Short mmCIF file of C-alpha atoms in Angstrom, two decimals:
data_model
loop_
_atom_site.label_atom_id
_atom_site.label_comp_id
_atom_site.label_asym_id
_atom_site.label_seq_id
_atom_site.Cartn_x
_atom_site.Cartn_y
_atom_site.Cartn_z
CA MET A 72 26.01 -29.28 24.27
CA HIS A 73 26.09 -25.50 23.77
CA LEU A 74 24.82 -24.76 27.28
CA TRP A 75 27.51 -27.04 28.71
CA GLU A 76 30.14 -25.27 26.59
CA TRP A 77 29.05 -21.81 27.62
CA GLU A 78 28.75 -22.72 31.31
CA HIS A 79 32.12 -24.50 31.62
CA TYR A 80 34.26 -22.45 29.23
CA ILE A 81 32.78 -18.95 29.48
CA LEU A 82 30.73 -18.50 32.65
CA THR A 83 33.15 -20.53 34.77
CA ASP A 84 36.80 -21.51 34.48
CA PHE A 85 36.55 -25.30 34.38
CA LEU A 86 40.35 -25.66 34.66
CA ASP A 87 40.53 -23.51 37.78
CA GLY A 88 40.31 -26.36 40.28
CA GLU A 89 42.96 -28.49 38.58
CA ARG A 90 45.32 -25.53 38.14
CA THR A 91 44.92 -24.44 41.76
CA ALA A 92 45.69 -27.96 43.01
CA ALA A 93 48.69 -28.36 40.69
CA TYR A 94 50.21 -25.02 41.73
CA SER A 95 49.56 -25.77 45.42
CA GLU A 96 51.64 -28.97 45.26
CA PHE A 97 54.67 -26.83 44.47
CA GLY A 98 53.79 -24.07 46.89
CA LEU A 99 52.88 -21.66 44.14
CA SER A 100 49.82 -19.53 43.57
CA LYS A 101 48.01 -19.63 40.25
CA GLU A 102 48.34 -16.61 37.97
CA GLY A 103 45.06 -15.36 36.54
CA ASP A 104 41.86 -17.05 35.44
CA PHE A 105 40.59 -18.41 32.13
CA VAL A 106 44.14 -19.03 30.94
CA LEU A 107 42.97 -21.51 28.29
CA LEU A 108 40.91 -18.90 26.47
CA LYS A 109 43.51 -16.16 26.97
CA ALA A 110 46.19 -18.36 25.41
CA HIS A 111 44.03 -19.48 22.47
CA PRO A 112 42.31 -16.53 20.75
CA VAL A 113 41.42 -18.71 17.75
CA LEU A 114 39.45 -21.00 20.07
CA CYS A 115 37.63 -17.94 21.44
CA GLY A 116 36.76 -16.85 17.91
CA LEU A 117 35.47 -20.28 16.95
CA MET A 118 33.34 -20.49 20.09
CA LEU A 119 31.90 -17.03 19.42
CA PHE A 120 31.20 -17.96 15.80
CA ARG A 121 29.48 -21.19 16.90
CA MET A 122 27.44 -19.27 19.47
CA ASN A 123 26.33 -16.72 16.85
CA LEU A 124 25.30 -19.53 14.50
CA THR A 125 23.22 -21.16 17.23
CA LEU A 126 21.50 -17.98 18.36
CA GLN A 127 20.82 -16.83 14.81
CA GLY A 128 19.24 -20.18 13.98
CA LEU A 129 17.03 -20.01 17.06
CA GLY A 130 16.08 -16.40 16.40
CA ILE A 131 15.13 -17.02 12.78
CA THR A 132 13.13 -20.13 13.70
CA VAL A 133 11.13 -18.21 16.31
CA SER A 134 10.68 -15.17 14.07
CA ASN A 135 9.41 -17.24 11.14
CA SER A 136 6.94 -19.31 13.19
CA TRP A 137 3.39 -18.41 12.16
CA PRO A 138 1.05 -17.14 13.48
CA GLY A 139 3.41 -15.77 16.11
CA ALA A 140 5.92 -14.38 13.59
CA LEU A 141 6.01 -11.06 15.37
CA ILE A 142 8.83 -9.41 13.43
CA PRO A 143 7.24 -10.02 9.97
CA ASN A 144 3.84 -8.98 11.37
CA VAL A 145 5.21 -5.74 12.78
CA LEU A 146 7.16 -5.11 9.56
CA HIS A 147 3.88 -5.00 7.61
CA LEU A 148 2.26 -2.75 10.22
CA TYR A 149 5.32 -0.46 10.30
CA ASN A 150 5.28 -0.16 6.50
CA ALA A 151 1.62 0.90 6.57
CA CYS A 152 2.27 3.59 9.19
CA LEU A 153 5.35 4.86 7.35
CA SER A 154 3.66 4.87 3.93
CA GLU A 155 0.73 6.88 5.29
CA GLY A 156 3.16 9.55 6.56
CA LEU A 157 2.28 8.98 10.22
CA LEU A 158 5.85 8.42 11.47
CA ASP A 159 8.37 11.22 11.96
CA LYS A 160 11.40 8.98 11.47
CA HIS A 161 12.35 5.49 10.38
CA TRP A 162 12.59 2.51 12.69
CA SER A 163 16.24 1.81 11.91
CA ASP A 164 16.28 -1.75 13.29
CA LEU A 165 13.38 -2.77 11.04
CA GLU A 166 14.87 -0.94 8.05
CA ALA A 167 18.07 -2.93 8.58
CA VAL A 168 16.04 -6.17 8.67
CA ILE A 169 14.36 -5.20 5.40
CA LEU A 170 17.73 -4.40 3.80
CA ALA A 171 19.21 -7.68 5.03
CA ASN A 172 16.30 -9.82 3.80
CA SER A 173 15.01 -7.66 0.89
CA ALA A 174 11.60 -6.05 0.46
CA GLN A 175 10.84 -8.65 -2.22
CA ARG A 176 11.07 -11.43 0.34
CA ILE A 177 9.20 -9.68 3.14
CA PHE A 178 6.47 -7.88 1.17
CA ASN A 179 6.27 -10.21 -1.83
CA GLY A 180 7.43 -7.33 -4.02
CA ASN A 181 8.28 -3.69 -3.41
CA SER A 182 6.95 -2.29 -0.15
CA PRO A 183 3.20 -1.58 -0.62
CA GLN A 184 2.24 2.10 -0.67
CA ALA A 185 -1.58 2.04 -0.72
CA PRO A 186 -4.21 0.78 1.78
CA ARG A 187 -5.59 -1.80 -0.64
CA GLU A 188 -2.11 -3.32 -0.96
CA TYR A 189 -1.19 -3.52 2.73
CA LEU A 190 -3.59 -6.38 3.45
CA ARG A 191 -3.12 -8.11 0.08
CA ARG A 192 0.62 -8.47 0.62
CA TYR A 193 0.16 -9.49 4.23
CA MET A 194 -2.31 -12.22 3.31
CA LEU A 195 -0.01 -13.55 0.59
CA ALA A 196 2.82 -13.66 3.12
CA THR A 197 0.68 -15.61 5.59
CA GLY A 198 -0.16 -18.32 3.08
CA ASN A 199 -3.46 -17.17 1.57
CA SER A 200 -4.11 -18.23 -2.00
CA VAL A 201 -4.02 -15.70 -4.83
CA THR A 202 -7.54 -16.87 -5.74
CA MET A 203 -8.69 -14.81 -2.74
CA PHE A 204 -8.12 -11.69 -4.84
CA SER A 205 -10.50 -12.61 -7.66
CA ALA A 206 -12.75 -9.63 -8.39
CA ASN A 207 -15.90 -11.75 -8.93
CA ARG A 208 -15.35 -13.95 -5.89
CA ARG A 209 -18.03 -13.96 -3.19
CA PHE A 210 -17.19 -13.94 0.50
CA ASN A 211 -16.73 -17.37 2.00
CA ASP A 212 -14.13 -19.20 4.04
CA ALA A 213 -10.54 -18.25 3.44
CA GLN A 214 -8.64 -20.24 0.86
CA TYR A 215 -5.02 -21.00 1.64
CA SER A 216 -2.19 -21.72 -0.72
CA LYS A 217 -0.79 -25.23 -0.90
CA ARG A 218 2.49 -23.65 0.08
CA GLU A 219 3.29 -22.89 3.69
CA PRO A 220 3.48 -19.26 4.88
CA ARG A 221 6.54 -17.44 3.58
CA GLN A 222 9.72 -17.67 5.63
CA MET A 223 10.36 -13.95 5.66
CA LEU A 224 13.66 -13.88 7.55
CA LYS A 225 16.44 -15.79 5.87
CA GLU A 226 19.64 -17.30 7.19
CA SER A 227 22.77 -15.42 6.23
CA VAL A 228 24.84 -16.95 3.45
CA ILE A 229 27.86 -17.30 5.73
CA ALA A 230 25.74 -19.08 8.35
CA GLY A 231 24.33 -21.44 5.73
CA ILE A 232 27.80 -22.40 4.52
CA TYR A 233 29.29 -23.11 7.94
CA SER A 234 26.30 -24.36 9.94
CA LYS A 235 26.71 -28.03 9.03
CA GLN A 236 30.33 -28.01 10.14
CA PHE A 237 29.89 -26.07 13.38
CA LEU A 238 26.40 -27.28 14.34
CA ARG A 239 26.70 -30.99 13.68
CA HIS A 240 24.32 -31.79 16.51
CA SER A 241 21.52 -30.34 14.37
CA GLU A 242 22.21 -32.65 11.42
CA GLU A 243 21.72 -36.34 10.94
CA ARG A 244 25.12 -38.00 11.11
CA ASP A 245 24.67 -39.69 7.72
CA GLU A 246 23.72 -36.39 6.10
CA ILE A 247 26.93 -34.56 6.99
CA PRO A 248 28.99 -34.28 3.80
CA LYS A 249 32.69 -35.06 3.89
CA ASN A 250 33.46 -31.49 2.86
CA PRO A 251 30.57 -29.46 4.28
CA VAL A 252 31.99 -26.00 3.63
CA PHE A 253 33.11 -24.99 0.15
CA THR A 254 31.06 -27.16 -2.16
CA LEU A 255 30.36 -25.85 -5.66
CA GLU A 256 26.83 -24.96 -4.58
CA ALA A 257 28.12 -23.08 -1.54
CA ILE A 258 30.63 -21.13 -3.62
CA GLU A 259 27.92 -20.13 -6.11
CA LYS A 260 25.72 -18.87 -3.26
CA LEU A 261 28.66 -17.00 -1.80
CA LEU A 262 29.51 -15.31 -5.09
CA GLU A 263 25.89 -14.51 -5.87
CA ALA A 264 25.47 -12.81 -2.51
CA ALA A 265 28.79 -11.03 -2.61
CA SER A 266 28.48 -9.86 -6.24
CA VAL A 267 32.12 -8.87 -6.28
CA THR A 268 32.76 -6.70 -9.30
CA ASP A 269 35.68 -7.32 -11.60
CA THR A 270 37.01 -3.82 -10.98
CA ASP A 271 36.95 -3.97 -7.24
CA TYR A 272 34.74 -4.70 -4.30
CA THR A 273 34.46 -2.71 -1.15
CA ASN A 274 31.99 -2.71 1.66
CA GLU A 275 29.71 0.30 1.31
CA THR A 276 29.66 0.79 5.07
CA LEU A 277 26.30 2.15 6.14
CA THR A 278 25.97 5.11 8.48
CA SER A 279 22.99 6.28 10.50
CA CYS A 280 20.69 9.03 9.33
CA GLU A 281 17.44 10.24 10.87
CA ASP A 282 15.73 12.01 7.98
CA ALA A 283 12.49 10.09 7.52
CA SER A 284 11.84 11.77 4.18
CA GLU A 285 14.71 9.89 2.62
CA THR A 286 14.74 6.38 1.26
CA PRO A 287 16.82 3.44 2.52
CA LEU A 288 20.21 3.16 0.93
CA THR A 289 20.84 0.08 -1.21
CA ARG A 290 24.24 -0.98 -2.43
CA LYS A 291 24.79 -0.85 -6.17
CA GLN A 292 26.48 -3.80 -7.79
CA GLY A 293 28.43 -4.03 -10.99
CA ALA A 294 27.02 -5.93 -13.93
CA LYS A 295 30.10 -8.11 -14.23
CA THR A 296 30.68 -10.37 -11.23
CA LEU A 297 32.87 -13.23 -10.21
CA LEU A 298 29.72 -15.37 -10.28
CA ALA A 299 29.60 -15.10 -14.06
CA LYS A 300 33.25 -16.09 -14.31
CA PHE A 301 32.81 -19.02 -11.95
CA SER A 302 29.68 -20.24 -13.74
CA LYS A 303 31.64 -20.30 -16.98
CA SER A 304 35.04 -21.64 -15.94
CA ARG A 305 34.23 -23.30 -12.58
CA LYS A 306 37.54 -21.89 -11.39
CA LEU A 307 38.51 -19.18 -8.92
CA THR A 308 41.86 -18.02 -7.66
CA THR A 309 42.50 -18.08 -3.93
CA VAL A 310 42.45 -14.27 -3.86
CA GLN A 311 39.07 -14.16 -5.64
CA LEU A 312 37.54 -16.67 -3.23
CA LEU A 313 38.90 -14.86 -0.18
CA SER A 314 37.71 -11.53 -1.61
CA ALA A 315 34.20 -12.93 -2.02
CA LEU A 316 34.26 -14.33 1.50
CA GLU A 317 35.54 -11.03 2.91
CA ALA A 318 32.91 -9.05 1.01
CA ASN A 319 30.16 -11.31 2.28
CA MET A 320 31.35 -11.11 5.87
CA LEU A 321 31.26 -7.31 5.60
CA ASN A 322 27.90 -7.28 3.81
CA GLU A 323 26.36 -9.62 6.36
CA ALA A 324 27.70 -7.86 9.43
CA PHE A 325 24.14 -7.03 10.47
CA SER A 326 22.27 -10.14 9.31
CA PHE A 327 24.80 -12.48 10.95
CA ASN A 328 25.03 -10.62 14.28
CA VAL A 329 21.50 -9.28 14.76
CA ASP A 330 19.68 -10.56 17.86
CA TYR A 331 16.36 -11.66 16.37
CA LEU A 332 15.18 -12.99 19.74
CA SER A 333 15.56 -9.56 21.35
CA LEU A 334 13.85 -7.84 18.42
CA HIS A 335 11.07 -10.45 18.57
CA MET A 336 10.42 -9.60 22.23
CA ARG A 337 10.39 -5.85 21.54
CA CYS A 338 7.86 -6.40 18.76
CA TYR A 339 5.73 -8.35 21.23
CA GLU A 340 6.04 -5.49 23.73
CA LEU A 341 4.87 -3.04 21.05
CA LEU A 342 1.79 -5.11 20.17
CA ARG A 343 0.94 -5.66 23.83
CA THR A 344 1.19 -1.90 24.44
CA ILE A 345 -1.12 -1.27 21.46
CA LYS A 346 -3.62 -3.74 22.94
CA GLU A 347 -3.50 -2.10 26.38
CA GLU A 348 -3.53 1.57 25.36
CA MET A 349 -6.02 1.20 22.51
CA GLU A 350 -8.30 -1.24 24.29
CA LEU A 351 -11.45 0.89 23.98
CA ILE A 352 -10.86 1.60 20.29
CA LEU A 353 -10.03 -2.04 19.53
CA ILE A 354 -13.09 -3.30 21.41
CA SER A 355 -15.37 -0.94 19.50
CA TYR A 356 -14.17 -2.29 16.16
CA PHE A 357 -12.89 -5.83 16.80
CA GLY A 358 -14.33 -6.87 20.15
CA ALA A 359 -12.39 -7.83 23.26
CA LEU A 360 -8.93 -9.24 22.49
CA ARG A 361 -7.22 -11.87 24.61
CA ASP A 362 -3.48 -12.20 25.09
CA TYR A 363 -3.20 -15.10 22.65
CA GLN A 364 -4.55 -12.75 19.96
CA ILE A 365 -1.72 -10.22 20.37
CA PRO A 366 0.23 -11.58 17.35
CA TYR A 367 -2.90 -11.06 15.21
CA ILE A 368 -3.23 -7.34 15.99
CA PRO A 369 -1.37 -6.25 12.80
CA SER A 370 -3.70 -8.36 10.66
CA TYR A 371 -6.79 -6.87 12.35
CA ILE A 372 -5.51 -3.33 11.83
CA LEU A 373 -4.47 -3.92 8.21
CA ARG A 374 -7.85 -5.48 7.45
CA PHE A 375 -9.57 -2.51 9.03
CA VAL A 376 -7.43 0.03 7.14
CA ALA A 377 -8.20 -1.75 3.86
CA GLY A 378 -11.92 -1.29 4.54
CA LYS A 379 -14.44 -2.17 1.83
CA GLU A 380 -11.82 -2.07 -0.89
CA LEU A 381 -11.02 -5.68 -0.06
CA ASP A 382 -14.47 -6.99 0.81
CA THR A 383 -14.17 -9.58 -1.97
CA PHE A 384 -12.05 -11.70 0.34
CA SER A 385 -12.37 -10.12 3.79
CA ARG A 386 -15.63 -9.27 5.49
CA PRO A 387 -15.54 -5.45 5.89
CA THR A 388 -15.51 -3.88 9.34
CA GLU A 389 -18.18 -1.34 10.19
CA GLY A 390 -17.13 2.23 10.90
CA ASN A 391 -15.11 4.93 9.25
CA GLY A 392 -12.33 5.39 11.81
CA ARG A 393 -9.56 3.83 9.74
CA GLY A 394 -7.39 6.93 10.01
CA GLU A 395 -8.05 7.18 13.74
CA VAL A 396 -6.88 3.62 14.39
CA LEU A 397 -3.71 3.84 12.29
CA ALA A 398 -2.83 7.25 13.74
CA ALA A 399 -3.14 5.90 17.29
CA VAL A 400 -0.97 2.89 16.38
CA SER A 401 1.62 5.19 14.81
CA ALA A 402 1.80 7.37 17.93
CA ILE A 403 2.60 4.34 20.07
CA MET A 404 5.08 3.02 17.51
CA MET A 405 6.79 6.42 17.39
CA ARG A 406 7.48 6.23 21.13
CA PHE A 407 9.12 2.84 20.65
CA ILE A 408 11.19 4.14 17.73
CA LYS A 409 12.51 7.08 19.75
CA ARG A 410 13.32 4.83 22.70
CA ASP A 411 14.55 1.61 21.09
CA GLY A 412 14.63 2.27 17.35
CA GLU A 413 18.36 1.51 17.00
CA THR A 414 18.87 -1.03 19.80
CA GLU A 415 19.88 -3.94 17.55
CA ILE A 416 22.01 -1.73 15.32
CA GLU A 417 23.96 -0.50 18.35
CA LYS A 418 24.50 -4.11 19.45
CA VAL A 419 25.88 -5.05 16.04
CA LYS A 420 28.11 -1.96 16.02
CA ASN A 421 29.65 -3.10 19.30
CA ALA A 422 30.08 -6.66 18.05
CA CYS A 423 31.39 -5.89 14.56
CA CYS A 424 33.75 -3.00 13.85
CA SER A 425 33.05 -3.14 10.09
CA PHE A 426 29.40 -2.15 10.59
CA SER A 427 28.49 1.43 11.41
CA GLY A 428 24.72 1.47 11.00
CA ILE A 429 22.35 2.13 8.13
CA ALA A 430 21.92 5.21 5.99
CA PHE A 431 19.06 6.77 4.10
CA GLU A 432 19.83 7.92 0.63
CA LYS A 433 19.79 11.67 0.11
CA PRO A 434 17.88 13.11 -2.86
CA TYR A 435 20.09 12.82 -5.91
CA VAL A 436 22.32 15.85 -6.52
CA PRO A 437 23.52 16.05 -10.16
CA LEU A 438 27.23 16.33 -10.82
CA ASN A 439 28.25 19.97 -11.08
CA LEU A 440 31.15 19.64 -13.52
CA ASN A 441 32.58 22.79 -15.07
CA MET A 442 32.13 22.14 -18.79
CA SER A 443 34.71 24.79 -19.71
CA ASP A 444 37.32 22.82 -17.73
CA LEU A 445 36.25 19.67 -19.56
CA GLN A 446 36.52 21.36 -22.96
CA ALA A 447 39.96 22.74 -22.04
CA ALA A 448 41.07 19.21 -21.13
CA VAL A 449 39.83 17.97 -24.53
CA GLU A 450 41.78 20.65 -26.41
CA ALA A 451 44.97 19.90 -24.47
CA PHE A 452 44.51 16.14 -24.93
CA ASN A 453 44.10 16.51 -28.70
CA LYS A 454 47.48 18.27 -28.87
CA LEU A 455 49.39 15.49 -27.09
CA PRO A 456 51.89 13.40 -29.11
CA ARG A 457 50.95 9.75 -29.53
CA HIS A 458 53.67 7.09 -29.40
CA LYS A 459 53.34 3.38 -30.07
CA MET A 460 55.87 2.64 -27.34
CA ILE A 461 55.88 4.22 -23.88
CA PRO A 462 58.67 6.82 -23.55
CA SER A 463 60.95 5.86 -20.69
CA SER A 464 64.39 6.52 -19.24
CA THR A 465 65.05 2.77 -19.20
CA ALA A 466 64.92 0.44 -22.15
CA ALA A 467 63.06 -2.16 -20.10
CA SER A 468 60.02 0.12 -19.79
CA GLN A 469 59.83 0.98 -23.49
CA LYS A 470 56.93 -1.32 -24.25
CA LEU A 471 53.53 -0.99 -25.89
CA ASN A 472 51.76 2.24 -24.97
CA HIS A 473 48.55 0.55 -23.83
CA TRP A 474 46.63 1.59 -20.72
CA GLN A 475 43.71 0.06 -18.91
CA SER A 476 41.48 2.09 -16.59
CA SER A 477 39.09 0.92 -13.88
CA LEU A 478 36.87 2.50 -11.26
CA ARG A 479 38.02 1.61 -7.76
CA ILE A 480 35.68 2.06 -4.82
CA ILE A 481 37.06 2.70 -1.34
CA SER A 482 35.05 2.18 1.83
CA ARG A 483 32.94 5.16 2.88
CA ARG A 484 33.93 4.43 6.47
CA LEU A 485 37.41 5.75 5.58
CA SER A 486 35.95 8.94 4.02
CA PHE A 487 37.76 8.34 0.73
CA PRO A 488 36.36 9.23 -2.70
CA ASP A 489 36.22 6.77 -5.56
CA LEU A 490 39.20 6.90 -7.90
CA ILE A 491 40.28 5.90 -11.41
CA TYR A 492 43.15 3.39 -11.46
CA PHE A 493 45.39 3.06 -14.52
CA ILE A 494 47.85 0.29 -15.30
CA SER A 495 49.95 -0.48 -18.34
CA PRO A 496 49.73 -4.29 -18.71
CA ASN A 497 53.07 -6.06 -18.94
CA ASN A 498 54.75 -2.92 -17.57
CA HIS A 499 55.45 -1.98 -13.98
CA LEU A 500 53.54 1.26 -14.42
CA TRP A 501 50.42 2.47 -12.64
CA TYR A 502 48.67 5.73 -11.88
CA HIS A 503 45.54 6.88 -10.09
CA ALA A 504 43.29 9.91 -10.51
CA VAL A 505 41.13 11.28 -7.70
CA PRO A 506 38.34 13.90 -8.03
CA ASN A 507 39.03 17.28 -6.43
CA TYR A 508 36.13 16.69 -4.08
CA SER A 509 35.06 13.54 -2.25
CA ILE A 510 32.80 12.45 -5.08
CA ARG A 511 31.35 8.95 -4.85
CA ILE A 512 31.50 8.20 -8.57
CA SER A 513 29.72 4.88 -8.06
CA ARG A 514 26.73 6.74 -6.59
CA LEU A 515 26.26 8.98 -9.62
CA LYS A 516 23.86 8.36 -12.46
CA PRO A 517 25.47 6.64 -15.48
CA THR A 518 25.65 9.86 -17.53
CA ASP A 519 27.30 11.76 -14.68
CA GLN A 520 29.66 8.84 -14.09
CA VAL A 521 30.81 9.01 -17.70
CA ASP A 522 31.36 12.78 -17.50
CA ILE A 523 33.59 12.67 -14.42
CA VAL A 524 35.48 9.55 -15.56
CA VAL A 525 36.22 11.09 -18.98
CA PHE A 526 37.36 14.31 -17.31
CA LEU A 527 39.70 12.43 -14.94
CA ILE A 528 41.15 10.31 -17.76
CA LEU A 529 41.83 13.29 -20.04
CA LYS A 530 43.23 15.35 -17.18
CA SER A 531 45.56 12.49 -16.18
CA PHE A 532 47.13 12.16 -19.63
CA VAL A 533 47.39 15.94 -20.05
CA LYS A 534 49.16 16.23 -16.70
CA GLY A 535 51.39 13.25 -17.39
CA ILE A 536 50.65 9.68 -16.40
CA LEU A 537 54.21 8.59 -15.69
CA THR A 538 55.62 8.81 -12.17
CA GLY A 539 58.91 8.17 -10.43
CA GLN A 540 62.07 8.50 -12.49
CA ASP A 541 60.00 9.06 -15.66
CA ALA A 542 57.86 11.89 -14.23
CA HIS A 543 59.99 14.50 -16.03
CA LEU A 544 59.08 13.14 -19.49
CA LEU A 545 56.61 15.09 -21.60
CA PRO A 546 52.95 14.00 -21.42
CA PHE A 547 51.65 11.78 -24.22
CA ALA A 548 48.38 10.23 -25.37
CA PRO A 549 47.78 6.46 -25.26
CA TRP A 550 48.33 4.37 -28.39
CA THR A 551 45.54 2.03 -27.31
CA TRP A 552 43.43 1.95 -24.16
CA SER A 553 40.65 -0.06 -22.55
CA CYS A 554 38.20 -0.06 -19.66
CA ASP A 555 37.16 -3.03 -17.53
CA ASP A 556 33.42 -2.20 -17.48
CA THR A 557 31.51 -2.75 -20.74
CA ALA A 558 28.78 -0.19 -20.07
CA LEU A 559 31.28 2.42 -18.93
CA THR A 560 33.45 1.70 -21.99
CA GLN A 561 30.58 2.43 -24.35
CA GLY A 562 29.73 5.61 -22.46
CA ILE A 563 33.34 6.84 -22.54
CA ARG A 564 33.63 6.14 -26.27
CA SER A 565 30.42 8.04 -27.06
CA LYS A 566 31.39 10.95 -24.81
CA LEU A 567 34.84 11.30 -26.39
CA ILE A 568 33.28 11.46 -29.85
CA ALA A 569 30.69 14.02 -28.69
CA LEU A 570 33.43 16.21 -27.16
CA GLY A 571 35.43 16.24 -30.39
CA VAL A 572 38.41 14.12 -29.32
CA ARG A 573 40.66 12.98 -32.16
CA ARG A 574 39.02 10.04 -33.88
CA GLU A 575 41.90 7.61 -33.34
CA LEU A 576 41.81 8.34 -29.60
CA CYS A 577 38.11 7.50 -29.28
CA LEU A 578 38.67 3.77 -29.84
CA VAL A 579 38.33 2.66 -26.22
CA LYS A 580 37.96 -1.12 -26.02
CA SER A 581 36.60 -3.44 -23.36
CA ALA A 582 39.44 -4.95 -21.36
CA SER A 583 40.12 -8.66 -21.76
CA GLU A 584 39.66 -11.06 -18.88
CA GLN A 585 43.43 -11.42 -18.58
CA GLU A 586 43.81 -7.63 -18.33
CA CYS A 587 41.15 -7.47 -15.63
CA GLN A 588 42.82 -10.20 -13.60
CA GLU A 589 46.19 -8.46 -13.85
CA ALA A 590 44.62 -5.14 -12.87
CA ASP A 591 42.96 -6.74 -9.84
CA HIS A 592 46.25 -8.34 -8.82
CA ARG A 593 48.18 -5.09 -9.19
CA TRP A 594 45.52 -3.14 -7.30
CA ASN A 595 45.56 -5.61 -4.39
CA THR A 596 49.37 -5.34 -4.33
CA GLU A 597 49.69 -1.57 -4.62
CA LYS A 598 46.48 -0.37 -2.99
CA THR A 599 48.34 0.55 0.19
CA LEU A 600 50.75 2.75 -1.78
CA VAL A 601 47.78 4.57 -3.28
CA LEU A 602 45.91 5.03 0.00
CA ASN A 603 48.77 5.97 2.34
CA PRO A 604 49.20 9.54 0.97
CA MET A 605 45.44 10.05 1.30
CA MET A 606 45.23 9.01 4.95
#
């Protein structure tokens, strides 16, 4: 069905003959080709989405098929070469695959860092039983787990939700649910993957970096998520559901668009090159290898690198050239990385404008906050008058002087810093505070986060938090205030006490669920007003 679709709708204009004949009857010439697709962009999008679902399913099926699961095999070999310091840079395509599927899934835990662990993790992934690792076990035939080999590459959450609706040919007719998309189970998976924080969610767009001494960047997630709310109330607003779907589409830009079939073939090319260029070395240690043994090359090399350390479950190989073999493999792999290391990432960049590559996290740089400026802000804040009602030029705005603050994260792709967003619930008042420099507050350690957030809050009230027609009024301290993040609230409260802020102003509370919902709604409404001056 898909081949017919692609051939008649995309490769050829199946309406061309009928249109030409119809126009000829009236003595007219047709105008343009593929008018059906040009006039129906939604149809084009649905066909592209269906095509991506089909190709992703095929790619994952091929990539997970043992023993020829070339991508998982090469991932284990690549990790060994990288961990031994034999590669000058990361293989960005494989790093993106690890980020998309998690090291836990691929390596059965964190990526192994020692020779004795390379083969252990590989054997677990290929279905060997844990009894193989018993210290007092004698060598005999391999024992396999009752479970099948691990499916290392997983289907994207978005693909899993929509596949039954768009790929009905792959399902039994009786098994297709009446509402195959947003079931409760599907929504839970969506929210769990998106992990949209109560304060805000933004795609931490990844950017390329070539420093191999750095570590892959992972996105931090807030402790409070919409998943917890949904699990409790079984309810979501339309905005919350769409936000989760949007976040997941952005998060899965790579995993949904990556061409696993192409990456599979490049992994095969790498292993075949290793076999051809290292033939003499491989023969001396493993004997002559045939083409059908190419997928097993990573297992041979990992077994050899492990040496006698794992002879309880793998007959040791004679010789002491473990470093020689892995160094030769790394040299070949390095050529592939320099030539094709970002091929799949570049494809996804061209297909999805929200994805800009992957990054490698720089060594942590502590926040360099001028403590004298912070202390000056504390002294000025302590001198502020404190009113129960908000001073205002209009009687309508003279309501309870309560403020809620939240950390709002803006996409790195736009080169914006994180900011603190204030609202006064039940009032049409809001304010935002931005660091002087493009500080990614969400990337800081918790203690540094608290320091900069406290400084921005104090500085905001000292400067004056009212805007518009009330901007001329004298600054004042809040009567009550709250924060939407529990951990951050506790940190702010402790920091205010330590800095010597007036006792009654240290009572920062955790925002209620209603306050958080209102803050989210106001932020979604007024975010453009906040961002426009910064663009």
